[in-house]
PDB file of C-alpha atoms in Angstrom:
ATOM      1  CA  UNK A   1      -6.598  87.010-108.960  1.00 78.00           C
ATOM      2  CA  UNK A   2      -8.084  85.457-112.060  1.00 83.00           C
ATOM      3  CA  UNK A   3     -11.848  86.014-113.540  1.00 90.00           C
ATOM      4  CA  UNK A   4     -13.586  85.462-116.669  1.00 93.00           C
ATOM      5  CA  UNK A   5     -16.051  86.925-118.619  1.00 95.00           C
ATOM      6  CA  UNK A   6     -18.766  85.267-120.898  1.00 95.00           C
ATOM      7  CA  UNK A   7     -20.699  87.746-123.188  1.00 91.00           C
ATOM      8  CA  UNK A   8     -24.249  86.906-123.859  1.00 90.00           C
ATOM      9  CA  UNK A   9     -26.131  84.857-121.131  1.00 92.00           C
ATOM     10  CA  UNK A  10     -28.554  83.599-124.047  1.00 96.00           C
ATOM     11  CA  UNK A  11     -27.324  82.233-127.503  1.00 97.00           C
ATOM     12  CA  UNK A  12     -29.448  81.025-130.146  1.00 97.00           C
ATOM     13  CA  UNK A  13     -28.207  79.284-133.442  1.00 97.00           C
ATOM     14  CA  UNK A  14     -30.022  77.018-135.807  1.00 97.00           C
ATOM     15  CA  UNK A  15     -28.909  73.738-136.244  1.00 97.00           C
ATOM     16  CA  UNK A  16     -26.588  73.091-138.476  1.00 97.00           C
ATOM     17  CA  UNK A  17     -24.879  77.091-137.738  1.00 97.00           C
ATOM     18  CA  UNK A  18     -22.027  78.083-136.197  1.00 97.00           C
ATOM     19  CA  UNK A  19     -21.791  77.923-133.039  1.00 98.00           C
ATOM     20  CA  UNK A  20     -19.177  80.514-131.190  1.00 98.00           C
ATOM     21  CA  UNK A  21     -19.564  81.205-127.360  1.00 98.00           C
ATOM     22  CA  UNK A  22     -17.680  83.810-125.933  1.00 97.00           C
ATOM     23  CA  UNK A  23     -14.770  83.822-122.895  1.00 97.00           C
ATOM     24  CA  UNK A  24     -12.786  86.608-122.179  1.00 96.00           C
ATOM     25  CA  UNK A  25     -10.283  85.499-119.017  1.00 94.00           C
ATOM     26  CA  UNK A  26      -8.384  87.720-116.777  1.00 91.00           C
ATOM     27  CA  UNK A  27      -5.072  86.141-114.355  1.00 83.00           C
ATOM     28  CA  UNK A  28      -1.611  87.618-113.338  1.00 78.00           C
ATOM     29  CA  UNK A  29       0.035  84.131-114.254  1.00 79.00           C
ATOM     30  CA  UNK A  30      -0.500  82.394-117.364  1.00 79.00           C
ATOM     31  CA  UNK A  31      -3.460  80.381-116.966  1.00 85.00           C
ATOM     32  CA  UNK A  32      -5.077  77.480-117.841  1.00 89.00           C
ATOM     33  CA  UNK A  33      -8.837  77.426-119.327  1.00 92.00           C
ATOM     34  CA  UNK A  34     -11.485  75.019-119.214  1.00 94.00           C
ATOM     35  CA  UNK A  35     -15.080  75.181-121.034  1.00 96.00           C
ATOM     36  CA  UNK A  36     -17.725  72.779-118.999  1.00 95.00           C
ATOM     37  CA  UNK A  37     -21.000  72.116-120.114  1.00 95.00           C
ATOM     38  CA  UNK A  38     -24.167  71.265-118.010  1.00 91.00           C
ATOM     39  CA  UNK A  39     -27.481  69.598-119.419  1.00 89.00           C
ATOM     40  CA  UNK A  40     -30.400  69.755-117.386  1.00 83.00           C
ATOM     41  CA  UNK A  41     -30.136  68.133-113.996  1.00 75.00           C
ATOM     42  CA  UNK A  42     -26.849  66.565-114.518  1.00 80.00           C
ATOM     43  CA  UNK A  43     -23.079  67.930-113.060  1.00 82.00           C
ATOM     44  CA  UNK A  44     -20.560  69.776-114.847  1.00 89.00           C
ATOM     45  CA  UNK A  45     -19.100  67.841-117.669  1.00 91.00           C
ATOM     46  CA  UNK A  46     -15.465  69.268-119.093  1.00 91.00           C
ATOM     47  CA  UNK A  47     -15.746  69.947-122.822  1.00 95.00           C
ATOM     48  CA  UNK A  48     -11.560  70.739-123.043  1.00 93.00           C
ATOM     49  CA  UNK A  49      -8.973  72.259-121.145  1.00 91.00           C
ATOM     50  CA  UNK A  50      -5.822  74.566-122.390  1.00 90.00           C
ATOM     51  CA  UNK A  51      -2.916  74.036-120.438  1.00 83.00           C
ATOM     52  CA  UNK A  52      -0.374  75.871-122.509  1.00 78.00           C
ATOM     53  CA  UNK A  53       0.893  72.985-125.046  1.00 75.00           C
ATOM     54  CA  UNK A  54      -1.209  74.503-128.305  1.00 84.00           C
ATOM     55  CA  UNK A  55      -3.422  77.316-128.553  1.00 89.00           C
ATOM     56  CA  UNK A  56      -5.909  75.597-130.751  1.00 94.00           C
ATOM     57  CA  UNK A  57      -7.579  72.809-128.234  1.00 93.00           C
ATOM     58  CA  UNK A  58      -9.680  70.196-129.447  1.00 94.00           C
ATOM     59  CA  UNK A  59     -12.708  68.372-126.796  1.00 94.00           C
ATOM     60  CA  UNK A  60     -15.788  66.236-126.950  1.00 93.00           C
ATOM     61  CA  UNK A  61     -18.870  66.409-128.825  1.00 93.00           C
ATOM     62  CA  UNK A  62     -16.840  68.440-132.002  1.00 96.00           C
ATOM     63  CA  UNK A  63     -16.124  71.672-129.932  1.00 97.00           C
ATOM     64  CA  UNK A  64     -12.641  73.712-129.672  1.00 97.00           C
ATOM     65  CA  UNK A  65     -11.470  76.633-128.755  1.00 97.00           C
ATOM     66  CA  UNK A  66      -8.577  78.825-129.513  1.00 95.00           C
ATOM     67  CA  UNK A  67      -6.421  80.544-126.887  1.00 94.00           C
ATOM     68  CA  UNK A  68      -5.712  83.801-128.200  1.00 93.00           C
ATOM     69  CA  UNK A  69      -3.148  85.699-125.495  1.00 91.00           C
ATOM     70  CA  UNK A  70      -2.958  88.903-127.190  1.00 92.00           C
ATOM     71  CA  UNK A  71      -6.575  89.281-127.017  1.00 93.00           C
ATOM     72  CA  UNK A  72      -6.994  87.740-123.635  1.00 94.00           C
ATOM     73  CA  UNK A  73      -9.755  85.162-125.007  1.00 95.00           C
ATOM     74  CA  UNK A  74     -11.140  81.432-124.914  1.00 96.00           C
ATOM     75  CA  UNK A  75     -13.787  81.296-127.066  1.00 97.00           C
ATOM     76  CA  UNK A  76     -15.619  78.168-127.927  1.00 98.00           C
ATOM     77  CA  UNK A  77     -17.079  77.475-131.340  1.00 98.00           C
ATOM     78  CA  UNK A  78     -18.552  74.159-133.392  1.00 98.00           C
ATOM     79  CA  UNK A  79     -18.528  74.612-136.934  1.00 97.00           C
ATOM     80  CA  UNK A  80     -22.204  72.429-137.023  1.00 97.00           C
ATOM     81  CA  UNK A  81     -24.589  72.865-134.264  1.00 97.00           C
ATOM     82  CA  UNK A  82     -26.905  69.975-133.153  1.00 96.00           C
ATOM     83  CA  UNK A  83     -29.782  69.672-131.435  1.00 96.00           C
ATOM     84  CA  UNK A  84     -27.999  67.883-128.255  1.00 95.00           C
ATOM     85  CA  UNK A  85     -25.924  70.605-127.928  1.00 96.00           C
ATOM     86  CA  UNK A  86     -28.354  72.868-125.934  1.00 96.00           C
ATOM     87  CA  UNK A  87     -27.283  72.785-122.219  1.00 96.00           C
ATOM     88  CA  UNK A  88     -25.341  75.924-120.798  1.00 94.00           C
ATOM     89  CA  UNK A  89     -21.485  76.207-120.990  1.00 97.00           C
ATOM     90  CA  UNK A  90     -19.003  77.634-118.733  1.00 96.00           C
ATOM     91  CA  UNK A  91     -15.713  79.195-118.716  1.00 96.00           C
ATOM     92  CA  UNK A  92     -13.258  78.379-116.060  1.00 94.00           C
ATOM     93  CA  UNK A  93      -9.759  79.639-115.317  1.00 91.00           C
ATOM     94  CA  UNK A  94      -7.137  78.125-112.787  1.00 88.00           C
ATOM     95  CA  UNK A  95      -3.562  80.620-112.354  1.00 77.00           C
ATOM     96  CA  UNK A  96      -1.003  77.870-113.111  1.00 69.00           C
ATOM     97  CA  UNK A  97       1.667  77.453-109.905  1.00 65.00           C
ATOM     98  CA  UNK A  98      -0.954  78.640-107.817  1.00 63.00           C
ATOM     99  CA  UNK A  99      -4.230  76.997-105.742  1.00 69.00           C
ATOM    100  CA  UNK A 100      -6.320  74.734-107.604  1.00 78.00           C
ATOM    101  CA  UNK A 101      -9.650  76.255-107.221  1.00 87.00           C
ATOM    102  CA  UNK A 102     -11.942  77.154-110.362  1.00 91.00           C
ATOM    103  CA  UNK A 103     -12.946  80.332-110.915  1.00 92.00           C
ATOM    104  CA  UNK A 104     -15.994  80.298-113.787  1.00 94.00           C
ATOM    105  CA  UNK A 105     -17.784  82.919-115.875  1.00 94.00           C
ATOM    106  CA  UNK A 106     -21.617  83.387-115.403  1.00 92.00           C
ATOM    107  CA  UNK A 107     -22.252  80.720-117.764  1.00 94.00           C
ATOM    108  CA  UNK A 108     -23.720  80.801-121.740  1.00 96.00           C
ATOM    109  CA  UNK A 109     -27.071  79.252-122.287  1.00 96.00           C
ATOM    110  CA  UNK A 110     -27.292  77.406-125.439  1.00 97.00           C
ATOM    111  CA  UNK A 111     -30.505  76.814-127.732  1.00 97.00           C
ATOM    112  CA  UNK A 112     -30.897  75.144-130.671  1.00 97.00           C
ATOM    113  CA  UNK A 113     -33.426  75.848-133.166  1.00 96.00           C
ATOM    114  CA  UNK A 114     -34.488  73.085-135.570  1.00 95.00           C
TER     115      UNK A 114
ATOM    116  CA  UNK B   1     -16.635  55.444-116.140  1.00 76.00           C
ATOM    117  CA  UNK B   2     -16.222  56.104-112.678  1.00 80.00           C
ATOM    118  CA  UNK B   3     -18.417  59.045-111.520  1.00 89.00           C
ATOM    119  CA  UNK B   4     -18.786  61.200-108.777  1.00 93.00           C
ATOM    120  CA  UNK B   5     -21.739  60.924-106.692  1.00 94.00           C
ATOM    121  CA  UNK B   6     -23.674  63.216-104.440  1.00 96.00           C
ATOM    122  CA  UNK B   7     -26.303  62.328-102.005  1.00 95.00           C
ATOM    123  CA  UNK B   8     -29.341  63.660-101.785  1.00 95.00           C
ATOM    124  CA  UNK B   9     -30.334  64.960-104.968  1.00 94.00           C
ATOM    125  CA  UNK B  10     -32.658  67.710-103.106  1.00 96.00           C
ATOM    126  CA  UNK B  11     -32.268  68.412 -99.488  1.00 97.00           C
ATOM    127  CA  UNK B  12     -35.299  70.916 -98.112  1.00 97.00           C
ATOM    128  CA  UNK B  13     -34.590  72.178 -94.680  1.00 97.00           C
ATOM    129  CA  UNK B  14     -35.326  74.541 -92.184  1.00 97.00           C
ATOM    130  CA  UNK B  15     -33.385  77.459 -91.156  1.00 97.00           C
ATOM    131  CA  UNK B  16     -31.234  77.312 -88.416  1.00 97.00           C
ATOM    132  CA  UNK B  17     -30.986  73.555 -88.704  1.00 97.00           C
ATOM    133  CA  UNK B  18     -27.531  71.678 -89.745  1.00 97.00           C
ATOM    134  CA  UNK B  19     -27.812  70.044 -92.883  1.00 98.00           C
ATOM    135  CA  UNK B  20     -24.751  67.061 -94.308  1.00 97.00           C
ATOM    136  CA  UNK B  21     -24.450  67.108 -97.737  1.00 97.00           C
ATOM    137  CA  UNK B  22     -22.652  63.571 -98.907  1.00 97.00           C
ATOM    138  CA  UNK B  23     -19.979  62.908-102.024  1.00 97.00           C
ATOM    139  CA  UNK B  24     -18.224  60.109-103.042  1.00 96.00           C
ATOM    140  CA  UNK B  25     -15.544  61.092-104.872  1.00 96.00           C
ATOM    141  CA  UNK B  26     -13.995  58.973-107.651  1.00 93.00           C
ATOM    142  CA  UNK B  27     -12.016  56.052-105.850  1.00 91.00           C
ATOM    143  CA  UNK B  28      -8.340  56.896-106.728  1.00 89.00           C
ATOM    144  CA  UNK B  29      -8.910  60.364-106.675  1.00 91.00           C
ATOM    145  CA  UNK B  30      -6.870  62.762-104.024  1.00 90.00           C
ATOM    146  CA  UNK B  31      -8.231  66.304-104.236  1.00 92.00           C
ATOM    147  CA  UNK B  32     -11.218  67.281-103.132  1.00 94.00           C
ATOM    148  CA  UNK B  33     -13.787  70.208-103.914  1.00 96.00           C
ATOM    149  CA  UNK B  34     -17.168  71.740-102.651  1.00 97.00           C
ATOM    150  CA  UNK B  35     -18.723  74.825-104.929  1.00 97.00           C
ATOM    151  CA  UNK B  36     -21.789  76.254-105.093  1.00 96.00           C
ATOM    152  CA  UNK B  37     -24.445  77.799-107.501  1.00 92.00           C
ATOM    153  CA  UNK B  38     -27.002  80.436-106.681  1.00 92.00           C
ATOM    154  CA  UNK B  39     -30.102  80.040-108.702  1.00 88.00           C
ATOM    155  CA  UNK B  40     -29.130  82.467-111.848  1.00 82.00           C
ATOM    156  CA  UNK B  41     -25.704  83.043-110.486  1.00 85.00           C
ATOM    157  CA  UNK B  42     -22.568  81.714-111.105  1.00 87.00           C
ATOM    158  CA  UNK B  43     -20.496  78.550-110.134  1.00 92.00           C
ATOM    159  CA  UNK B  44     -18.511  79.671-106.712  1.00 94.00           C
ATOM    160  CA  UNK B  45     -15.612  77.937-105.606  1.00 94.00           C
ATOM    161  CA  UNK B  46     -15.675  77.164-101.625  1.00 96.00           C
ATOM    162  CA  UNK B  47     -13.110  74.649-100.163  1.00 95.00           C
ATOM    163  CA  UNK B  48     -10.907  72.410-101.495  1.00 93.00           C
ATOM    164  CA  UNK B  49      -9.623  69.903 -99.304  1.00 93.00           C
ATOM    165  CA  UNK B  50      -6.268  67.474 -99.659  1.00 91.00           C
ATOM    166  CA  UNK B  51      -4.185  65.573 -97.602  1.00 89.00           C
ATOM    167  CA  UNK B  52      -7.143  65.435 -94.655  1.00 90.00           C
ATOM    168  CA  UNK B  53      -6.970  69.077 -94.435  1.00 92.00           C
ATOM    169  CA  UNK B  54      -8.245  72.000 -96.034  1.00 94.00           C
ATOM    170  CA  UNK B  55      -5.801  73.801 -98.933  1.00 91.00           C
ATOM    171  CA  UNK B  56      -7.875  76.400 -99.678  1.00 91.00           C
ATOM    172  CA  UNK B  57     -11.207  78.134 -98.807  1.00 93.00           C
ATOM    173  CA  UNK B  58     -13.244  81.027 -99.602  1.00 93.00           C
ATOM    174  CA  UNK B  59     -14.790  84.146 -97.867  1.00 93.00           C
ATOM    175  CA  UNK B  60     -17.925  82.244 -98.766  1.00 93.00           C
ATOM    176  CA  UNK B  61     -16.768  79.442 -96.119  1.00 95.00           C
ATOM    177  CA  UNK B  62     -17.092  81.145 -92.950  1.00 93.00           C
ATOM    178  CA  UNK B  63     -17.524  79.387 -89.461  1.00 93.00           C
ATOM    179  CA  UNK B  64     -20.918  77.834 -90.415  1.00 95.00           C
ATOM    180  CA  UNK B  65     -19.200  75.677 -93.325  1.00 97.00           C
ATOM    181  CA  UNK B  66     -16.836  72.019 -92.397  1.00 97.00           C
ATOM    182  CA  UNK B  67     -15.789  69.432 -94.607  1.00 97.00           C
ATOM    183  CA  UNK B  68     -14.799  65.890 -93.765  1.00 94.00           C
ATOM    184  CA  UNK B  69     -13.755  62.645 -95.374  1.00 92.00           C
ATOM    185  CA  UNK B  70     -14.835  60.582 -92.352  1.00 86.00           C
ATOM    186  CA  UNK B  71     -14.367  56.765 -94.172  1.00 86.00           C
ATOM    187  CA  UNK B  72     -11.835  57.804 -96.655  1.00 79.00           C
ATOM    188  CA  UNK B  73     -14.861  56.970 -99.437  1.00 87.00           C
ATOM    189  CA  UNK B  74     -16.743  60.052 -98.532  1.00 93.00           C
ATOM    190  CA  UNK B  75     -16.374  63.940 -98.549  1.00 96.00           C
ATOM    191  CA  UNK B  76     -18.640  65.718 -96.579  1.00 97.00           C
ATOM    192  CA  UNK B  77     -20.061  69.157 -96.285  1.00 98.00           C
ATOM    193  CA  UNK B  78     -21.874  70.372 -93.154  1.00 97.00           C
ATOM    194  CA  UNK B  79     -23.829  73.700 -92.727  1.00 97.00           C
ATOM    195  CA  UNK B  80     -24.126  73.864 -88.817  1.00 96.00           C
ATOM    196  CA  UNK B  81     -26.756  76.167 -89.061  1.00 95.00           C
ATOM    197  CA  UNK B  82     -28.702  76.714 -92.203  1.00 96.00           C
ATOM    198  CA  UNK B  83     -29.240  79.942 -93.846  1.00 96.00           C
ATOM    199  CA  UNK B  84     -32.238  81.028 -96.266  1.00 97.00           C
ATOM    200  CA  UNK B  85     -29.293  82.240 -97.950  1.00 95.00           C
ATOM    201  CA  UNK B  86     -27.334  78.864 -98.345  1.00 97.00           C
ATOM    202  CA  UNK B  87     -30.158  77.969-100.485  1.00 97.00           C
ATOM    203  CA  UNK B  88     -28.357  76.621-103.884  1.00 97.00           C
ATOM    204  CA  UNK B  89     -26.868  73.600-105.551  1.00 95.00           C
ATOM    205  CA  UNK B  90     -23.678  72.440-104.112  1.00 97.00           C
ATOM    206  CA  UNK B  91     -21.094  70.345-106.279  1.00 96.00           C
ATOM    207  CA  UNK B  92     -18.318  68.206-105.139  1.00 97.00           C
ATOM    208  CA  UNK B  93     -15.529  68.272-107.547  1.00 95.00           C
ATOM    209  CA  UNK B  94     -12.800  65.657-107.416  1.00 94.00           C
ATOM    210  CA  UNK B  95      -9.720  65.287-109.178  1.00 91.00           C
ATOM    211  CA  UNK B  96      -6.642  62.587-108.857  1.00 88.00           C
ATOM    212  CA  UNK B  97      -3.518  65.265-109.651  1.00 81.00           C
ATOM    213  CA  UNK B  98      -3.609  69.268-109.323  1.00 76.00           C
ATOM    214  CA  UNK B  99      -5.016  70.915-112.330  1.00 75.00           C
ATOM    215  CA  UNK B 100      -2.234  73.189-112.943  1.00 73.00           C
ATOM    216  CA  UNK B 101       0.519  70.788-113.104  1.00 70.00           C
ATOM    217  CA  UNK B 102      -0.953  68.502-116.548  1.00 68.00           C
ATOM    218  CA  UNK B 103      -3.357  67.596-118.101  1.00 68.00           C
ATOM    219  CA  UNK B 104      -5.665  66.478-115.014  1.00 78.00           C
ATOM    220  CA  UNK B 105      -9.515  68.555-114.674  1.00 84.00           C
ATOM    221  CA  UNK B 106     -11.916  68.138-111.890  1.00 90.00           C
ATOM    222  CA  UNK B 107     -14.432  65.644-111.998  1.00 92.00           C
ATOM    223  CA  UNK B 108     -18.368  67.197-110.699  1.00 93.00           C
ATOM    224  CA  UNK B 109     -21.074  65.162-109.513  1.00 93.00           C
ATOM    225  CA  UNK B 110     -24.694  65.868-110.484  1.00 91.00           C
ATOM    226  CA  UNK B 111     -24.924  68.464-107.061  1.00 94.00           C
ATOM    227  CA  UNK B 112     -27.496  68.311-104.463  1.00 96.00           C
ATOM    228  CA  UNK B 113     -30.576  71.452-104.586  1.00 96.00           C
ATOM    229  CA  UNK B 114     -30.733  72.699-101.211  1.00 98.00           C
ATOM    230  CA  UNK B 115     -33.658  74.819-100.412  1.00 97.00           C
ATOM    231  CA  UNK B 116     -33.930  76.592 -96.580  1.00 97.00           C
ATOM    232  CA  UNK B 117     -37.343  77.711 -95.815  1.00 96.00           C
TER     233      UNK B 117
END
């Protein structure tokens, strides 16, 4: 079975910061890792997705993450925070060769502060 | 850009009482996908649905739960009879190839609130 973690349910940078969200996955089979983001009112909108081809993974909106194996993690960072970035972000994991349900993390709330 | 859609927005019910909730998928997509979301908890997978038959399903999805794609534009999900514990939002996922074969994700529509007084 697979399962991630996201530490801190509450993150607050100023704009302009860093911005570095934390995912910590668990799964039996390599996996493959997604980071969504939701705004207020709206679905679940992928940022990127690591499916094994490079560990450094580039998305929308001027996020990445890195797949690190050897520390089991999927954290997301943006070197320049904006204001439309506030929403809250999720980790997902899928076990590759297996079903093709999600399973997320508890999900990272994002503010900005101008 | 195609979208997925989801129908109502808010559904308020009482308990005991069967409740559809409606998706449209996006058109050329072939997998199919209901979660849900506690208020403050997080995103739980419950079916997914291929081929006109369920793949996969969760404890979650016990006897009360079905899913349908009656027109082959819609996915359904019924609750037969409503739970003050199925209040949540429910999300229909779609996505045209399986996730763990590319580079392929799963599509969510905006969800629909339901609330079971």
């Amino acid at each position: 079975a697979q399962s991630v973690t996201q530490l801190g349910s509450h993150v607050s940078v100023s704009e302009g910061a860093l911005v570095l969200l934390r995912c910590n996955y668990s799964s039996s089979v390599p996996p493959y890792l997604f980071w969504y983001v939701q705004y207020p009112n709206q679905g679940l909108q992928l940022l990127l997705k690591y499916t094994s081809a490079a560990t450094l993974v580039k998305g929308i909106n001027g996020f990445e993450a890195e797949f690190k194996k050897s520390e089991t993690s999927f954290h997301l960072t943006k070197p320049s925070a904006h204001m439309s970035d506030a929403a809250e972000y999720f980790c997902a994991v899928a076990a590759s060769g297996g079903n093709e349900k999600l399973t997320f993390g508890t999900g990272t709330r994002l503010t900005i502060i101008p | 850009e195609p979208e997925v859609t989801q129908t109502p927005s808010h559904q308020v019910t009482q308990m005991g009482q069967e409740v559809i909730l409606r998706c449209v998928p996006i058109s050329n997509h072939l997998y199919f996908y209901w979660y849900r979301q506690i208020l403050g908890q997080k995103v739980e997978f419950l079916v997914s649905f291929y081929n006109n038959e369920i793949s996969e399903k969760s404890e979650i999805f016990d006897d009360q739960f079905s899913v349908e794609r009656p027109d082959g534009s819609n996915f359904t999900l019924k609750i037969r009879s409503t739970k003050l514990e199925d209040s949540a939002m429910y999300f229909c996922a779609s996505s045209e190839t399986r996730i763990t074969t590319g580079t392929d994700t799963q599509y969510f529509g905006p969800g629909t609130r339901l609330t079971v007084l």
